PDB file of C-alpha atoms in Angstrom:
ATOM      1  CA  MET A  97     -40.946   5.440  15.946  1.00  0.00           C
ATOM      2  CA  SER A  98     -41.855   6.221  19.803  1.00  0.00           C
ATOM      3  CA  GLU A  99     -39.954   8.295  22.063  1.00  0.00           C
ATOM      4  CA  GLN A 100     -39.644   7.169  26.150  1.00  0.00           C
ATOM      5  CA  ALA A 101     -42.378   7.127  28.097  1.00  0.00           C
ATOM      6  CA  GLN A 102     -42.379  10.068  30.018  1.00  0.00           C
ATOM      7  CA  GLU A 103     -43.797   9.295  33.643  1.00  0.00           C
ATOM      8  CA  THR A 104     -45.917  12.636  33.855  1.00  0.00           C
ATOM      9  CA  VAL A 105     -45.823  15.507  32.191  1.00  0.00           C
ATOM     10  CA  GLY A 106     -47.894  19.189  33.460  1.00  0.00           C
ATOM     11  CA  THR A 107     -47.899  21.775  30.600  1.00  0.00           C
ATOM     12  CA  ILE A 108     -48.402  21.111  26.634  1.00  0.00           C
ATOM     13  CA  GLY A 109     -44.939  22.455  25.953  1.00  0.00           C
ATOM     14  CA  ASP A 110     -44.197  18.785  27.743  1.00  0.00           C
ATOM     15  CA  VAL A 111     -45.330  16.586  25.202  1.00  0.00           C
ATOM     16  CA  GLU A 112     -43.748  15.242  22.291  1.00  0.00           C
ATOM     17  CA  PHE A 113     -45.130  14.109  19.075  1.00  0.00           C
ATOM     18  CA  GLY A 114     -44.957  10.161  19.318  1.00  0.00           C
ATOM     19  CA  ALA A 115     -44.134   9.876  22.471  1.00  0.00           C
ATOM     20  CA  GLU A 116     -45.788   6.649  24.572  1.00  0.00           C
ATOM     21  CA  LEU A 117     -47.449   7.791  28.119  1.00  0.00           C
ATOM     22  CA  PRO A 118     -46.104   5.121  30.515  1.00  0.00           C
ATOM     23  CA  ALA A 119     -48.009   2.023  30.605  1.00  0.00           C
ATOM     24  CA  PHE A 120     -50.959   1.526  33.258  1.00  0.00           C
ATOM     25  CA  ALA A 121     -52.211  -2.114  34.644  1.00  0.00           C
ATOM     26  CA  PRO A 122     -55.792  -1.691  35.366  1.00  0.00           C
ATOM     27  CA  ASP A 123     -57.430  -3.893  38.553  1.00  0.00           C
ATOM     28  CA  THR A 124     -59.578  -6.452  36.535  1.00  0.00           C
ATOM     29  CA  GLY A 125     -59.344  -8.701  39.947  1.00  0.00           C
ATOM     30  CA  LEU A 126     -62.990  -9.725  40.124  1.00  0.00           C
ATOM     31  CA  GLU A 127     -63.776  -7.601  43.705  1.00  0.00           C
ATOM     32  CA  ASN A 128     -62.880  -5.077  41.961  1.00  0.00           C
ATOM     33  CA  VAL A 129     -65.535  -5.193  39.330  1.00  0.00           C
ATOM     34  CA  LYS A 130     -68.224  -5.986  42.051  1.00  0.00           C
ATOM     35  CA  ARG A 131     -67.563  -3.614  43.670  1.00  0.00           C
ATOM     36  CA  PHE A 132     -68.076  -1.303  40.422  1.00  0.00           C
ATOM     37  CA  GLY A 133     -71.522  -3.360  40.485  1.00  0.00           C
ATOM     38  CA  ARG A 134     -72.488  -2.263  44.240  1.00  0.00           C
ATOM     39  CA  GLU A 135     -71.573   1.288  44.099  1.00  0.00           C
ATOM     40  CA  VAL A 136     -72.054   2.437  39.842  1.00  0.00           C
ATOM     41  CA  GLY A 137     -74.277  -0.482  38.527  1.00  0.00           C
ATOM     42  CA  TRP A 138     -73.620  -3.208  35.575  1.00  0.00           C
ATOM     43  CA  GLY A 139     -73.592  -5.982  38.920  1.00  0.00           C
ATOM     44  CA  GLY A 140     -75.295  -8.504  36.541  1.00  0.00           C
ATOM     45  CA  GLY A 141     -74.098 -12.319  36.525  1.00  0.00           C
ATOM     46  CA  ARG A 142     -71.575 -12.043  33.445  1.00  0.00           C
ATOM     47  CA  PHE A 143     -69.687  -8.800  35.354  1.00  0.00           C
ATOM     48  CA  THR A 144     -69.650 -10.360  38.493  1.00  0.00           C
ATOM     49  CA  ASP A 145     -69.858 -14.614  38.324  1.00  0.00           C
ATOM     50  CA  HIS A 146     -67.382 -16.597  35.870  1.00  0.00           C
ATOM     51  CA  GLU A 147     -69.930 -19.609  35.513  1.00  0.00           C
ATOM     52  CA  VAL A 148     -73.008 -17.049  34.710  1.00  0.00           C
ATOM     53  CA  ALA A 149     -70.407 -15.560  32.102  1.00  0.00           C
ATOM     54  CA  ARG A 150     -70.079 -18.741  31.072  1.00  0.00           C
ATOM     55  CA  LYS A 151     -73.186 -20.063  30.378  1.00  0.00           C
ATOM     56  CA  GLU A 152     -73.881 -16.520  29.086  1.00  0.00           C
ATOM     57  CA  GLY A 153     -71.176 -17.867  26.026  1.00  0.00           C
ATOM     58  CA  PHE A 154     -68.153 -15.929  27.655  1.00  0.00           C
ATOM     59  CA  PRO A 155     -64.948 -17.647  28.348  1.00  0.00           C
ATOM     60  CA  GLY A 156     -65.885 -15.917  31.785  1.00  0.00           C
ATOM     61  CA  ALA A 157     -66.470 -12.780  33.514  1.00  0.00           C
ATOM     62  CA  ILE A 158     -66.119  -9.451  31.468  1.00  0.00           C
ATOM     63  CA  VAL A 159     -65.475  -5.887  32.422  1.00  0.00           C
ATOM     64  CA  PRO A 160     -68.771  -3.569  32.217  1.00  0.00           C
ATOM     65  CA  GLY A 161     -67.731  -1.263  28.665  1.00  0.00           C
ATOM     66  CA  VAL A 162     -67.931   1.451  31.095  1.00  0.00           C
ATOM     67  CA  MET A 163     -65.107   0.348  33.211  1.00  0.00           C
ATOM     68  CA  SER A 164     -63.185   0.195  30.391  1.00  0.00           C
ATOM     69  CA  GLN A 165     -63.395   2.979  29.074  1.00  0.00           C
ATOM     70  CA  GLY A 166     -63.030   4.684  32.684  1.00  0.00           C
ATOM     71  CA  TYR A 167     -59.913   2.696  32.742  1.00  0.00           C
ATOM     72  CA  LEU A 168     -58.826   4.742  29.808  1.00  0.00           C
ATOM     73  CA  GLY A 169     -59.501   8.544  31.572  1.00  0.00           C
ATOM     74  CA  ALA A 170     -57.769   7.290  34.324  1.00  0.00           C
ATOM     75  CA  MET A 171     -54.401   6.543  32.761  1.00  0.00           C
ATOM     76  CA  ILE A 172     -54.510   9.865  30.703  1.00  0.00           C
ATOM     77  CA  HIS A 173     -55.093  12.241  34.303  1.00  0.00           C
ATOM     78  CA  ARG A 174     -51.949   9.730  35.960  1.00  0.00           C
ATOM     79  CA  TRP A 175     -49.972  10.781  32.906  1.00  0.00           C
ATOM     80  CA  ALA A 176     -50.990  14.517  32.715  1.00  0.00           C
ATOM     81  CA  PRO A 177     -52.885  15.014  36.413  1.00  0.00           C
ATOM     82  CA  LYS A 178     -53.073  19.035  35.197  1.00  0.00           C
ATOM     83  CA  SER A 179     -55.393  17.804  32.065  1.00  0.00           C
ATOM     84  CA  GLU A 180     -58.912  17.458  31.052  1.00  0.00           C
ATOM     85  CA  ILE A 181     -60.135  14.924  28.999  1.00  0.00           C
ATOM     86  CA  VAL A 182     -62.587  16.861  25.830  1.00  0.00           C
ATOM     87  CA  ALA A 183     -63.428  13.932  24.316  1.00  0.00           C
ATOM     88  CA  ILE A 184     -62.823  10.450  24.522  1.00  0.00           C
ATOM     89  CA  ASP A 185     -64.337   7.614  22.290  1.00  0.00           C
ATOM     90  CA  THR A 186     -63.983   4.174  22.855  1.00  0.00           C
ATOM     91  CA  VAL A 187     -64.253   0.916  20.525  1.00  0.00           C
ATOM     92  CA  PHE A 188     -65.044  -1.933  22.306  1.00  0.00           C
ATOM     93  CA  ARG A 189     -63.616  -4.506  19.837  1.00  0.00           C
ATOM     94  CA  ALA A 190     -63.465  -7.420  22.127  1.00  0.00           C
ATOM     95  CA  PRO A 191     -64.555  -8.501  26.019  1.00  0.00           C
ATOM     96  CA  VAL A 192     -62.037  -7.640  28.325  1.00  0.00           C
ATOM     97  CA  LEU A 193     -61.800 -11.037  30.839  1.00  0.00           C
ATOM     98  CA  VAL A 194     -61.862 -10.314  34.704  1.00  0.00           C
ATOM     99  CA  ASP A 195     -59.414 -11.489  36.883  1.00  0.00           C
ATOM    100  CA  HIS A 196     -56.612 -11.211  33.530  1.00  0.00           C
ATOM    101  CA  PRO A 197     -54.019  -9.211  33.865  1.00  0.00           C
ATOM    102  CA  HIS A 198     -53.834  -6.207  30.682  1.00  0.00           C
ATOM    103  CA  ARG A 199     -52.200  -3.660  30.346  1.00  0.00           C
ATOM    104  CA  ILE A 200     -53.169   0.407  28.663  1.00  0.00           C
ATOM    105  CA  VAL A 201     -50.683   1.956  26.317  1.00  0.00           C
ATOM    106  CA  GLY A 202     -51.077   5.148  24.887  1.00  0.00           C
ATOM    107  CA  VAL A 203     -49.480   7.003  21.983  1.00  0.00           C
ATOM    108  CA  VAL A 204     -49.659  11.061  21.157  1.00  0.00           C
ATOM    109  CA  THR A 205     -50.504  11.308  17.713  1.00  0.00           C
ATOM    110  CA  ASP A 206     -50.917  15.023  17.389  1.00  0.00           C
ATOM    111  CA  VAL A 207     -49.689  18.102  19.585  1.00  0.00           C
ATOM    112  CA  ASP A 208     -51.577  21.250  18.613  1.00  0.00           C
ATOM    113  CA  GLU A 209     -50.409  23.912  20.871  1.00  0.00           C
ATOM    114  CA  ASP A 210     -52.449  27.051  19.385  1.00  0.00           C
ATOM    115  CA  ALA A 211     -55.316  24.622  20.972  1.00  0.00           C
ATOM    116  CA  GLY A 212     -53.629  23.422  23.672  1.00  0.00           C
ATOM    117  CA  THR A 213     -54.793  20.072  23.280  1.00  0.00           C
ATOM    118  CA  VAL A 214     -53.047  16.543  21.896  1.00  0.00           C
ATOM    119  CA  GLU A 215     -54.495  13.872  20.700  1.00  0.00           C
ATOM    120  CA  ILE A 216     -54.337  10.271  22.345  1.00  0.00           C
ATOM    121  CA  ASP A 217     -54.411   6.655  20.677  1.00  0.00           C
ATOM    122  CA  ILE A 218     -54.696   4.580  23.598  1.00  0.00           C
ATOM    123  CA  SER A 219     -55.819   0.852  23.883  1.00  0.00           C
ATOM    124  CA  ILE A 220     -56.402  -2.145  25.997  1.00  0.00           C
ATOM    125  CA  VAL A 221     -54.523  -5.161  25.009  1.00  0.00           C
ATOM    126  CA  ASN A 222     -54.219  -8.658  26.585  1.00  0.00           C
ATOM    127  CA  GLU A 223     -51.317 -10.602  27.769  1.00  0.00           C
ATOM    128  CA  ARG A 224     -51.640 -11.952  23.875  1.00  0.00           C
ATOM    129  CA  GLU A 225     -51.117  -8.329  23.297  1.00  0.00           C
ATOM    130  CA  GLU A 226     -54.781  -8.595  21.469  1.00  0.00           C
ATOM    131  CA  THR A 227     -56.229  -5.319  21.681  1.00  0.00           C
ATOM    132  CA  ARG A 228     -59.672  -5.399  23.174  1.00  0.00           C
ATOM    133  CA  VAL A 229     -60.746  -1.754  23.569  1.00  0.00           C
ATOM    134  CA  PHE A 230     -59.600   0.784  21.242  1.00  0.00           C
ATOM    135  CA  GLY A 231     -60.033   4.239  21.748  1.00  0.00           C
ATOM    136  CA  THR A 232     -59.060   8.385  20.977  1.00  0.00           C
ATOM    137  CA  ALA A 233     -58.698  10.951  23.329  1.00  0.00           C
ATOM    138  CA  THR A 234     -58.156  15.083  22.889  1.00  0.00           C
ATOM    139  CA  VAL A 235     -56.901  16.185  26.140  1.00  0.00           C
ATOM    140  CA  ARG A 236     -56.369  19.918  27.113  1.00  0.00           C
ATOM    141  CA  LEU A 237     -53.055  20.742  29.079  1.00  0.00           C
ATOM    142  CA  PRO A 238     -52.588  24.033  30.719  1.00  0.00           C
ATOM    143  CA  ALA A 239     -50.264  26.119  27.884  1.00  0.00           C
ATOM    144  CA  ASP A 240     -47.567  26.338  31.341  1.00  0.00           C
TER     145      ASP A 240
ATOM    146  CA  MET B 244     -84.837  -8.049   4.623  1.00  0.00           C
ATOM    147  CA  LYS B 245     -82.466  -5.014   5.060  1.00  0.00           C
ATOM    148  CA  ALA B 246     -83.688  -2.277   6.862  1.00  0.00           C
ATOM    149  CA  ASP B 247     -83.819   1.213   3.782  1.00  0.00           C
ATOM    150  CA  ILE B 248     -80.653   2.939   6.002  1.00  0.00           C
ATOM    151  CA  ASP B 249     -81.597   6.012   4.287  1.00  0.00           C
ATOM    152  CA  GLU B 250     -85.020   6.121   5.564  1.00  0.00           C
ATOM    153  CA  LEU B 251     -84.204   5.700   8.894  1.00  0.00           C
ATOM    154  CA  ARG B 252     -81.753   8.026   8.644  1.00  0.00           C
ATOM    155  CA  SER B 253     -84.263  10.543   7.253  1.00  0.00           C
ATOM    156  CA  GLY B 254     -86.939   9.199   9.441  1.00  0.00           C
ATOM    157  CA  PHE B 255     -85.209   9.011  13.435  1.00  0.00           C
ATOM    158  CA  LEU B 256     -81.818  11.583  13.029  1.00  0.00           C
ATOM    159  CA  ASN B 257     -81.528  14.422  15.083  1.00  0.00           C
ATOM    160  CA  ARG B 258     -85.929  13.769  16.655  1.00  0.00           C
ATOM    161  CA  GLY B 259     -85.682  13.742  20.336  1.00  0.00           C
ATOM    162  CA  PHE B 260     -87.521  10.435  21.838  1.00  0.00           C
ATOM    163  CA  ASP B 261     -86.436  10.681  25.257  1.00  0.00           C
ATOM    164  CA  GLU B 262     -85.304  12.775  28.475  1.00  0.00           C
ATOM    165  CA  VAL B 263     -84.695  11.981  32.238  1.00  0.00           C
ATOM    166  CA  THR B 264     -82.905  13.365  34.918  1.00  0.00           C
ATOM    167  CA  PHE B 265     -79.695  12.638  37.150  1.00  0.00           C
ATOM    168  CA  GLU B 266     -79.260  13.628  40.706  1.00  0.00           C
ATOM    169  CA  ILE B 267     -75.677  13.518  40.566  1.00  0.00           C
ATOM    170  CA  ASP B 268     -74.407  11.520  44.077  1.00  0.00           C
ATOM    171  CA  GLY B 269     -70.621  12.161  44.986  1.00  0.00           C
ATOM    172  CA  ASN B 270     -69.878   9.154  46.545  1.00  0.00           C
ATOM    173  CA  THR B 271     -70.726   7.409  43.656  1.00  0.00           C
ATOM    174  CA  PHE B 272     -68.710   8.736  41.738  1.00  0.00           C
ATOM    175  CA  ALA B 273     -65.537   8.746  43.713  1.00  0.00           C
ATOM    176  CA  GLU B 274     -66.610   5.067  43.919  1.00  0.00           C
ATOM    177  CA  TYR B 275     -66.514   5.321  40.025  1.00  0.00           C
ATOM    178  CA  ALA B 276     -62.853   7.331  39.962  1.00  0.00           C
ATOM    179  CA  ARG B 277     -60.886   4.499  42.421  1.00  0.00           C
ATOM    180  CA  ALA B 278     -62.814   1.531  40.688  1.00  0.00           C
ATOM    181  CA  CYS B 279     -61.454   2.534  37.370  1.00  0.00           C
ATOM    182  CA  GLY B 280     -57.611   3.472  38.747  1.00  0.00           C
ATOM    183  CA  GLU B 281     -58.091   7.125  39.153  1.00  0.00           C
ATOM    184  CA  THR B 282     -55.795   8.682  42.388  1.00  0.00           C
ATOM    185  CA  ASP B 283     -56.523  12.746  41.448  1.00  0.00           C
ATOM    186  CA  PRO B 284     -58.041  13.820  44.825  1.00  0.00           C
ATOM    187  CA  ARG B 285     -60.405  15.872  41.994  1.00  0.00           C
ATOM    188  CA  PHE B 286     -62.200  12.560  41.431  1.00  0.00           C
ATOM    189  CA  THR B 287     -61.742  10.602  44.387  1.00  0.00           C
ATOM    190  CA  ASP B 288     -61.649  12.783  47.464  1.00  0.00           C
ATOM    191  CA  PRO B 289     -65.411  14.572  48.273  1.00  0.00           C
ATOM    192  CA  ALA B 290     -63.142  17.324  50.653  1.00  0.00           C
ATOM    193  CA  ASP B 291     -60.966  18.307  47.325  1.00  0.00           C
ATOM    194  CA  PRO B 292     -61.765  22.254  46.614  1.00  0.00           C
ATOM    195  CA  ASP B 293     -62.058  20.602  42.926  1.00  0.00           C
ATOM    196  CA  PHE B 294     -64.225  17.771  43.344  1.00  0.00           C
ATOM    197  CA  GLN B 295     -65.932  16.593  40.002  1.00  0.00           C
ATOM    198  CA  ALA B 296     -66.988  13.641  38.086  1.00  0.00           C
ATOM    199  CA  PRO B 297     -64.183  12.414  35.594  1.00  0.00           C
ATOM    200  CA  PRO B 298     -65.077  13.386  31.566  1.00  0.00           C
ATOM    201  CA  THR B 299     -65.967   9.279  31.337  1.00  0.00           C
ATOM    202  CA  TYR B 300     -68.641   9.164  34.469  1.00  0.00           C
ATOM    203  CA  VAL B 301     -71.592  10.162  32.119  1.00  0.00           C
ATOM    204  CA  SER B 302     -70.922   7.146  30.042  1.00  0.00           C
ATOM    205  CA  THR B 303     -72.775   5.133  32.568  1.00  0.00           C
ATOM    206  CA  LEU B 304     -76.035   7.524  33.119  1.00  0.00           C
ATOM    207  CA  VAL B 305     -78.492   5.524  31.742  1.00  0.00           C
ATOM    208  CA  GLY B 306     -81.452   7.121  29.943  1.00  0.00           C
ATOM    209  CA  GLY B 307     -85.287   6.076  29.951  1.00  0.00           C
ATOM    210  CA  ARG B 308     -85.104   4.904  26.436  1.00  0.00           C
ATOM    211  CA  ALA B 309     -82.660   2.841  24.149  1.00  0.00           C
ATOM    212  CA  LEU B 310     -84.636   3.648  20.945  1.00  0.00           C
ATOM    213  CA  PRO B 311     -87.510   5.496  19.804  1.00  0.00           C
ATOM    214  CA  SER B 312     -90.745   4.021  20.283  1.00  0.00           C
ATOM    215  CA  ASP B 313     -91.497   3.399  16.403  1.00  0.00           C
ATOM    216  CA  PHE B 314     -87.801   2.186  15.490  1.00  0.00           C
ATOM    217  CA  PRO B 315     -88.227  -0.574  12.995  1.00  0.00           C
ATOM    218  CA  ASN B 316     -86.405  -4.036  14.778  1.00  0.00           C
ATOM    219  CA  LEU B 317     -83.609  -4.358  12.854  1.00  0.00           C
ATOM    220  CA  GLY B 318     -83.476  -8.165  13.713  1.00  0.00           C
ATOM    221  CA  GLY B 319     -80.225  -8.839  14.578  1.00  0.00           C
ATOM    222  CA  VAL B 320     -78.879  -9.107  18.321  1.00  0.00           C
ATOM    223  CA  GLY B 321     -78.165  -5.431  19.417  1.00  0.00           C
ATOM    224  CA  MET B 322     -74.215  -5.432  21.256  1.00  0.00           C
ATOM    225  CA  ASP B 323     -72.740  -2.665  22.576  1.00  0.00           C
ATOM    226  CA  ALA B 324     -69.542  -1.236  20.510  1.00  0.00           C
ATOM    227  CA  GLY B 325     -68.500   1.755  22.394  1.00  0.00           C
ATOM    228  CA  LYS B 326     -68.805   4.677  24.423  1.00  0.00           C
ATOM    229  CA  GLY B 327     -68.295   8.415  23.610  1.00  0.00           C
ATOM    230  CA  VAL B 328     -68.028  11.453  25.276  1.00  0.00           C
ATOM    231  CA  GLU B 329     -67.534  15.107  24.471  1.00  0.00           C
ATOM    232  CA  TRP B 330     -66.531  17.088  28.185  1.00  0.00           C
ATOM    233  CA  MET B 331     -67.866  20.785  28.591  1.00  0.00           C
ATOM    234  CA  ALA B 332     -67.812  21.605  32.061  1.00  0.00           C
ATOM    235  CA  PRO B 333     -67.042  20.159  34.937  1.00  0.00           C
ATOM    236  CA  ILE B 334     -70.224  17.668  36.792  1.00  0.00           C
ATOM    237  CA  ARG B 335     -70.137  18.329  40.824  1.00  0.00           C
ATOM    238  CA  ALA B 336     -71.509  16.420  43.640  1.00  0.00           C
ATOM    239  CA  GLY B 337     -75.026  17.242  43.608  1.00  0.00           C
ATOM    240  CA  ALA B 338     -76.355  18.587  40.567  1.00  0.00           C
ATOM    241  CA  THR B 339     -79.488  17.756  38.524  1.00  0.00           C
ATOM    242  CA  LEU B 340     -78.544  17.067  35.341  1.00  0.00           C
ATOM    243  CA  THR B 341     -81.189  16.865  32.839  1.00  0.00           C
ATOM    244  CA  GLY B 342     -80.516  13.620  29.997  1.00  0.00           C
ATOM    245  CA  LYS B 343     -82.007  14.455  26.543  1.00  0.00           C
ATOM    246  CA  SER B 344     -81.229  11.656  23.771  1.00  0.00           C
ATOM    247  CA  HIS B 345     -81.397  11.233  20.327  1.00  0.00           C
ATOM    248  CA  MET B 346     -80.567   9.168  17.407  1.00  0.00           C
ATOM    249  CA  HIS B 347     -77.151  11.053  16.357  1.00  0.00           C
ATOM    250  CA  ASP B 348     -75.779   8.722  13.209  1.00  0.00           C
ATOM    251  CA  ILE B 349     -76.921   5.268  11.743  1.00  0.00           C
ATOM    252  CA  TYR B 350     -74.682   3.989   8.815  1.00  0.00           C
ATOM    253  CA  THR B 351     -73.301   0.554   7.898  1.00  0.00           C
ATOM    254  CA  LYS B 352     -70.399  -1.420   7.547  1.00  0.00           C
ATOM    255  CA  THR B 353     -69.963  -4.908   5.696  1.00  0.00           C
ATOM    256  CA  GLY B 354     -67.569  -7.768   6.349  1.00  0.00           C
ATOM    257  CA  ARG B 355     -67.303 -11.186   5.267  1.00  0.00           C
ATOM    258  CA  SER B 356     -70.292 -11.969   7.634  1.00  0.00           C
ATOM    259  CA  GLY B 357     -72.297  -9.335   6.363  1.00  0.00           C
ATOM    260  CA  ARG B 358     -73.644  -6.235   7.328  1.00  0.00           C
ATOM    261  CA  MET B 359     -73.936  -4.646  10.785  1.00  0.00           C
ATOM    262  CA  VAL B 360     -76.157  -1.116  11.637  1.00  0.00           C
ATOM    263  CA  PHE B 361     -74.568   0.594  13.451  1.00  0.00           C
ATOM    264  CA  LEU B 362     -77.087   3.562  15.981  1.00  0.00           C
ATOM    265  CA  VAL B 363     -75.721   5.925  17.739  1.00  0.00           C
ATOM    266  CA  ARG B 364     -77.593   7.557  20.330  1.00  0.00           C
ATOM    267  CA  ARG B 365     -76.350  10.920  21.992  1.00  0.00           C
ATOM    268  CA  MET B 366     -77.701  12.154  25.279  1.00  0.00           C
ATOM    269  CA  GLU B 367     -77.022  15.691  26.128  1.00  0.00           C
ATOM    270  CA  LEU B 368     -76.380  16.403  29.304  1.00  0.00           C
ATOM    271  CA  TYR B 369     -77.829  19.499  30.922  1.00  0.00           C
ATOM    272  CA  ASP B 370     -77.424  21.062  34.546  1.00  0.00           C
ATOM    273  CA  GLN B 371     -80.393  22.601  36.380  1.00  0.00           C
ATOM    274  CA  ASP B 372     -79.114  26.209  35.184  1.00  0.00           C
ATOM    275  CA  GLY B 373     -79.268  24.853  31.845  1.00  0.00           C
ATOM    276  CA  THR B 374     -75.639  24.567  30.733  1.00  0.00           C
ATOM    277  CA  HIS B 375     -74.573  21.875  28.734  1.00  0.00           C
ATOM    278  CA  VAL B 376     -71.944  19.520  30.393  1.00  0.00           C
ATOM    279  CA  ALA B 377     -71.634  17.098  27.872  1.00  0.00           C
ATOM    280  CA  ASN B 378     -72.660  14.109  25.147  1.00  0.00           C
ATOM    281  CA  ALA B 379     -72.710  10.559  25.987  1.00  0.00           C
ATOM    282  CA  ASP B 380     -73.008   8.910  22.864  1.00  0.00           C
ATOM    283  CA  THR B 381     -73.337   5.368  23.121  1.00  0.00           C
ATOM    284  CA  ARG B 382     -73.063   3.138  20.006  1.00  0.00           C
ATOM    285  CA  THR B 383     -75.219  -0.404  19.620  1.00  0.00           C
ATOM    286  CA  VAL B 384     -74.188  -2.746  16.451  1.00  0.00           C
ATOM    287  CA  ILE B 385     -76.497  -4.936  14.758  1.00  0.00           C
ATOM    288  CA  ARG B 386     -75.410  -7.755  12.452  1.00  0.00           C
ATOM    289  CA  GLU B 387     -78.401  -8.211  10.052  1.00  0.00           C
ATOM    290  CA  ARG B 388     -80.089 -11.640   9.834  1.00  0.00           C
ATOM    291  CA  SER B 389     -79.139 -12.250   5.982  1.00  0.00           C
ATOM    292  CA  SER B 390     -82.144 -12.345   4.006  1.00  0.00           C
ATOM    293  CA  GLU B 391     -83.328 -16.595   2.820  1.00  0.00           C
TER     294      GLU B 391
END
């Protein structure tokens, strides 16, 4: 059972067990991935060129794993702007394809008011509702 | 022939094998933040008084070696299976970080297509004052070739 997605939360007291985070559509467009490659790294052909990626056996260019992990962090910060992500673990189950729409969904799986932290399960899913990346995060929020 | 996992664990876990230095550029991590969809100025605006790298940024820092020089070739093709980050303190623009890597875990999973070996490399990151600011884990999976 899940709660209605709450746009943003400010404090740990705002967070309900089972609450869904507002879904977030990351920018998986080729231009954005190319920019990431130029400015940060991971500019190889499998990430920035559909033809090169196909020659390597992928259906098309793929989003770097480090960028997918960054999407997850961004979604958490959008939901809880005053939060600190103290741990995040990300499992790359299948490629996130460039130029394909994806969305990120998350749910609160634990609230520890004494520690001031919440646990979140968070996933990147494609148009077929297939999970491509799965993560768990521990997030610290202010008490009030 | 399958690798002896107990032998690998006793021989390599928690043994440092790499140390590198990173100069942290604020413009680069702000670009990272924007490309990933961050909107909070503390991650995207160098003029923000709390400007800092998003916690996941440390996953982009790559060491000099992926494995110890004497680590055996397990025979299969390695693939990036995941990343983990433990965040302890903000990383600011202009910081000099030292990344010290060791093998943090070695384990196996067995599926229908055979055994897979997971290698977890941890880079501990320290700032110029020696403060431990983050751990960045990289998990590589190797599908072992079946022995004939």
